[in-house]
CSV table of C-alpha atoms in Angstrom, one decimal:
chain,number,residue,atom,x,y,z
A,1,UNK,CA,31.4,5.4,34.4
A,2,UNK,CA,30.8,8.7,32.6
A,3,UNK,CA,27.5,7.8,30.9
A,4,UNK,CA,25.6,10.3,28.9
A,5,UNK,CA,21.9,9.6,28.2
A,6,UNK,CA,19.9,11.3,25.4
A,7,UNK,CA,16.2,11.3,25.0
A,8,UNK,CA,14.2,10.7,22.9
A,9,UNK,CA,16.0,8.4,20.5
A,10,UNK,CA,13.8,9.4,17.6
A,11,UNK,CA,11.1,11.9,16.8
A,12,UNK,CA,8.8,12.2,13.8
A,13,UNK,CA,6.6,15.3,13.8
A,14,UNK,CA,4.9,17.8,11.5
A,15,UNK,CA,6.4,20.9,10.2
A,16,UNK,CA,6.0,23.8,12.5
A,17,UNK,CA,6.2,21.7,15.7
A,18,UNK,CA,8.8,22.5,18.4
A,19,UNK,CA,10.8,19.5,19.6
A,20,UNK,CA,12.8,19.3,22.8
A,21,UNK,CA,15.8,16.9,23.2
A,22,UNK,CA,17.3,16.1,26.6
A,23,UNK,CA,20.9,15.3,27.4
A,24,UNK,CA,21.7,14.0,30.8
A,25,UNK,CA,25.0,13.1,32.5
A,26,UNK,CA,24.1,10.1,34.6
A,27,UNK,CA,27.1,9.6,36.9
A,28,UNK,CA,29.0,12.9,36.8
A,29,UNK,CA,28.3,16.6,36.8
A,30,UNK,CA,28.7,18.4,33.6
A,31,UNK,CA,29.2,22.1,33.7
A,32,UNK,CA,29.7,22.0,29.9
A,33,UNK,CA,27.9,20.0,27.3
A,34,UNK,CA,28.2,20.1,23.5
A,35,UNK,CA,25.5,19.8,20.9
A,36,UNK,CA,26.3,18.4,17.5
A,37,UNK,CA,24.3,17.8,14.3
A,38,UNK,CA,25.2,15.0,11.8
A,39,UNK,CA,23.8,14.6,8.3
A,40,UNK,CA,24.1,11.2,6.6
A,41,UNK,CA,27.7,10.4,5.7
A,42,UNK,CA,28.9,13.7,7.1
A,43,UNK,CA,31.0,14.7,10.1
A,44,UNK,CA,29.6,15.8,13.4
A,45,UNK,CA,29.2,19.5,13.2
A,46,UNK,CA,29.3,21.4,16.5
A,47,UNK,CA,26.2,23.5,16.9
A,48,UNK,CA,26.7,25.0,20.4
A,49,UNK,CA,28.5,24.7,23.7
A,50,UNK,CA,26.0,24.6,26.6
A,51,UNK,CA,27.2,26.1,29.9
A,52,UNK,CA,25.4,25.4,33.2
A,53,UNK,CA,23.9,28.6,34.6
A,54,UNK,CA,24.8,30.8,31.6
A,55,UNK,CA,24.0,31.3,28.0
A,56,UNK,CA,25.1,28.8,25.4
A,57,UNK,CA,27.8,29.7,22.9
A,58,UNK,CA,26.6,29.1,19.3
A,59,UNK,CA,28.8,28.3,16.4
A,60,UNK,CA,28.8,30.5,13.4
A,61,UNK,CA,25.8,30.0,11.2
A,62,UNK,CA,23.6,28.4,13.9
A,63,UNK,CA,20.5,30.3,14.7
A,64,UNK,CA,20.2,30.8,18.4
A,65,UNK,CA,16.5,31.6,18.2
A,66,UNK,CA,15.9,28.4,16.2
A,67,UNK,CA,17.9,26.1,18.4
A,68,UNK,CA,17.2,27.0,22.1
A,69,UNK,CA,19.6,25.6,24.6
A,70,UNK,CA,19.0,25.4,28.3
A,71,UNK,CA,21.5,24.1,30.8
A,72,UNK,CA,19.6,24.6,34.1
A,73,UNK,CA,21.4,21.9,36.2
A,74,UNK,CA,24.7,20.2,36.4
A,75,UNK,CA,23.3,17.0,34.8
A,76,UNK,CA,20.8,18.2,32.2
A,77,UNK,CA,21.0,20.3,29.0
A,78,UNK,CA,18.1,20.6,26.6
A,79,UNK,CA,18.0,21.5,23.0
A,80,UNK,CA,14.7,22.8,21.6
A,81,UNK,CA,14.3,23.0,17.8
A,82,UNK,CA,11.6,25.6,17.5
A,83,UNK,CA,9.1,25.6,14.6
A,84,UNK,CA,11.0,22.7,13.0
A,85,UNK,CA,11.0,22.3,9.2
A,86,UNK,CA,12.0,19.4,7.0
A,87,UNK,CA,15.5,20.9,6.5
A,88,UNK,CA,16.0,20.5,10.3
A,89,UNK,CA,15.7,16.8,9.9
A,90,UNK,CA,19.0,15.3,11.1
A,91,UNK,CA,20.8,13.3,13.8
A,92,UNK,CA,21.4,15.4,16.9
A,93,UNK,CA,24.0,14.3,19.4
A,94,UNK,CA,25.2,15.7,22.7
A,95,UNK,CA,28.5,15.1,24.5
A,96,UNK,CA,30.1,15.9,27.9
A,97,UNK,CA,32.9,14.8,30.1
A,98,UNK,CA,33.5,15.0,33.8
A,99,UNK,CA,36.1,17.8,33.6
A,100,UNK,CA,34.1,19.9,31.1
A,101,UNK,CA,37.2,20.1,28.9
A,102,UNK,CA,36.7,20.2,25.1
A,103,UNK,CA,40.0,18.6,24.4
A,104,UNK,CA,39.6,15.5,26.6
A,105,UNK,CA,37.7,12.4,25.7
A,106,UNK,CA,34.0,13.1,25.1
A,107,UNK,CA,31.2,10.8,26.2
A,108,UNK,CA,28.4,10.9,23.7
A,109,UNK,CA,24.7,10.2,24.0
A,110,UNK,CA,23.2,7.9,21.5
A,111,UNK,CA,21.7,10.7,19.5
A,112,UNK,CA,18.2,11.7,18.5
A,113,UNK,CA,17.0,11.1,15.0
A,114,UNK,CA,14.7,14.0,14.1
A,115,UNK,CA,12.4,13.7,11.1
A,116,UNK,CA,10.2,16.6,10.2
A,117,UNK,CA,7.3,15.8,7.7
B,7,UNK,CA,41.2,26.8,4.8
B,8,UNK,CA,41.3,24.3,7.6
B,9,UNK,CA,40.5,20.7,6.8
B,10,UNK,CA,40.4,17.3,8.3
B,11,UNK,CA,40.5,14.5,5.7
B,12,UNK,CA,39.7,10.9,6.1
B,13,UNK,CA,39.4,8.3,3.4
B,14,UNK,CA,35.8,8.7,2.1
B,15,UNK,CA,35.7,5.2,0.6
B,16,UNK,CA,35.0,2.3,2.8
B,17,UNK,CA,38.0,0.1,3.8
B,18,UNK,CA,37.3,-3.6,3.2
B,19,UNK,CA,39.6,-6.1,4.8
B,20,UNK,CA,39.6,-9.7,5.8
B,21,UNK,CA,39.3,-10.9,9.3
B,22,UNK,CA,42.7,-11.3,11.0
B,23,UNK,CA,44.4,-8.6,8.9
B,24,UNK,CA,45.6,-5.2,10.2
B,25,UNK,CA,43.3,-2.3,9.3
B,26,UNK,CA,45.0,1.1,8.8
B,27,UNK,CA,43.0,4.3,8.6
B,28,UNK,CA,44.4,7.7,7.8
B,29,UNK,CA,43.6,11.2,9.1
B,30,UNK,CA,45.2,14.1,7.4
B,31,UNK,CA,44.8,17.7,8.5
B,32,UNK,CA,45.8,21.1,7.0
B,33,UNK,CA,46.1,24.5,8.6
B,34,UNK,CA,45.7,23.2,12.1
B,35,UNK,CA,48.1,23.0,14.9
B,36,UNK,CA,46.4,20.4,17.1
B,37,UNK,CA,47.5,19.9,20.7
B,38,UNK,CA,45.5,16.7,20.8
B,39,UNK,CA,44.1,14.2,18.4
B,40,UNK,CA,41.4,11.7,19.2
B,41,UNK,CA,39.9,8.7,17.5
B,42,UNK,CA,36.3,7.6,18.0
B,43,UNK,CA,34.2,4.6,16.8
B,44,UNK,CA,30.6,5.2,15.6
B,45,UNK,CA,28.1,2.5,14.8
B,46,UNK,CA,25.0,3.2,12.6
B,47,UNK,CA,22.4,5.2,14.5
B,48,UNK,CA,24.6,5.5,17.6
B,49,UNK,CA,26.8,8.2,19.2
B,50,UNK,CA,30.5,8.0,18.8
B,51,UNK,CA,32.5,6.1,21.4
B,52,UNK,CA,36.0,7.3,22.5
B,53,UNK,CA,38.9,5.0,21.6
B,54,UNK,CA,42.2,6.8,22.0
B,55,UNK,CA,43.7,10.2,22.5
B,56,UNK,CA,47.3,11.2,21.5
B,57,UNK,CA,49.1,14.4,22.3
B,58,UNK,CA,51.3,16.4,20.0
B,59,UNK,CA,54.4,15.4,21.8
B,60,UNK,CA,53.6,11.7,21.6
B,61,UNK,CA,54.5,9.7,18.6
B,62,UNK,CA,52.5,6.5,19.3
B,63,UNK,CA,49.8,5.3,21.6
B,64,UNK,CA,48.5,1.7,22.1
B,65,UNK,CA,45.5,0.1,23.7
B,66,UNK,CA,45.0,-3.6,23.3
B,67,UNK,CA,44.7,-4.2,19.5
B,68,UNK,CA,44.6,-0.5,18.7
B,69,UNK,CA,47.5,1.7,17.8
B,70,UNK,CA,47.6,5.4,16.9
B,71,UNK,CA,50.5,7.4,15.5
B,72,UNK,CA,50.7,11.1,15.3
B,73,UNK,CA,53.1,12.9,12.9
B,74,UNK,CA,52.9,16.6,13.3
B,75,UNK,CA,55.4,17.2,10.5
B,76,UNK,CA,53.3,15.2,8.0
B,77,UNK,CA,50.1,16.5,9.7
B,78,UNK,CA,48.8,13.0,9.8
B,79,UNK,CA,47.6,10.4,12.2
B,80,UNK,CA,47.3,6.7,11.4
B,81,UNK,CA,44.9,4.4,13.3
B,82,UNK,CA,45.7,0.7,13.3
B,83,UNK,CA,43.5,-2.3,14.3
B,84,UNK,CA,45.5,-5.5,14.5
B,85,UNK,CA,43.9,-9.0,14.2
B,86,UNK,CA,40.7,-7.3,13.0
B,87,UNK,CA,37.4,-9.0,13.6
B,88,UNK,CA,34.0,-8.6,12.0
B,89,UNK,CA,32.9,-6.8,15.2
B,90,UNK,CA,35.4,-4.0,14.4
B,91,UNK,CA,33.2,-3.0,11.4
B,92,UNK,CA,32.1,0.5,12.1
B,93,UNK,CA,32.9,4.1,11.1
B,94,UNK,CA,36.0,5.6,12.7
B,95,UNK,CA,36.3,9.3,13.2
B,96,UNK,CA,39.3,11.4,14.0
B,97,UNK,CA,38.9,14.6,15.9
B,98,UNK,CA,41.2,17.5,16.6
B,99,UNK,CA,41.4,19.9,19.5
B,100,UNK,CA,43.3,22.7,17.8
B,101,UNK,CA,45.4,25.0,20.0
B,102,UNK,CA,43.7,28.3,20.5
B,103,UNK,CA,40.2,26.8,19.8
B,104,UNK,CA,37.8,25.7,22.5
B,105,UNK,CA,36.0,23.0,20.4
B,106,UNK,CA,36.6,19.6,19.0
B,107,UNK,CA,36.5,19.3,15.2
B,108,UNK,CA,35.7,16.0,13.6
B,109,UNK,CA,36.5,14.4,10.2
B,110,UNK,CA,33.8,12.7,8.2
B,111,UNK,CA,35.0,9.3,9.2
B,112,UNK,CA,36.1,6.1,7.3
B,113,UNK,CA,33.9,3.1,7.3
B,114,UNK,CA,35.7,-0.2,8.0
B,115,UNK,CA,34.2,-3.5,6.9
B,116,UNK,CA,35.8,-6.6,8.2
B,117,UNK,CA,34.7,-9.8,6.5
B,118,UNK,CA,34.9,-13.2,8.0
């Protein structure tokens, strides 16, 4: 149980394009989802906490106008990278757990590899 | 400043041996500490959680210790197998914070 699905797995697109990444909880409801970014050989860096029905909470240094988060249902959160540039190329991963607790085991999606040309 | 440190160099061991990975932290007072496994190009998979009032936790061939005095957690895999080769991440849920903070991870390579 507690499966999180992320789509797409990888995206290659031109600079200036906006890219939407979906994160779904398949067998539980997730009032809270977390979005991370990971550069090669680096740790997962929390970008934002996505809250169902309300605004996301962004970490310091993350541009909320650049990384739009929508959590319109209890099973789906989306991250849109607007006007993406090569420096936005990274591995984006979402996580959630049935209780919505940050300090309980997280179930991660398999990530989205974003490459901006 | 707050830090979570894991061995940056890969750990190479032979099949059947016990692998021991270290997670040190500074300037945190974590209520929980978690360990995850991450394979290349995949999301992390949860392995074990240990609370600040627990000294040790076991699950099959895995064992985690948590020493809040030393500010250190050790992660052991006994009777290691090549399939255990992966990057292992520790993560803290500090008291007073509402987020999970990850270390960079240590790559484990188990050779046959």
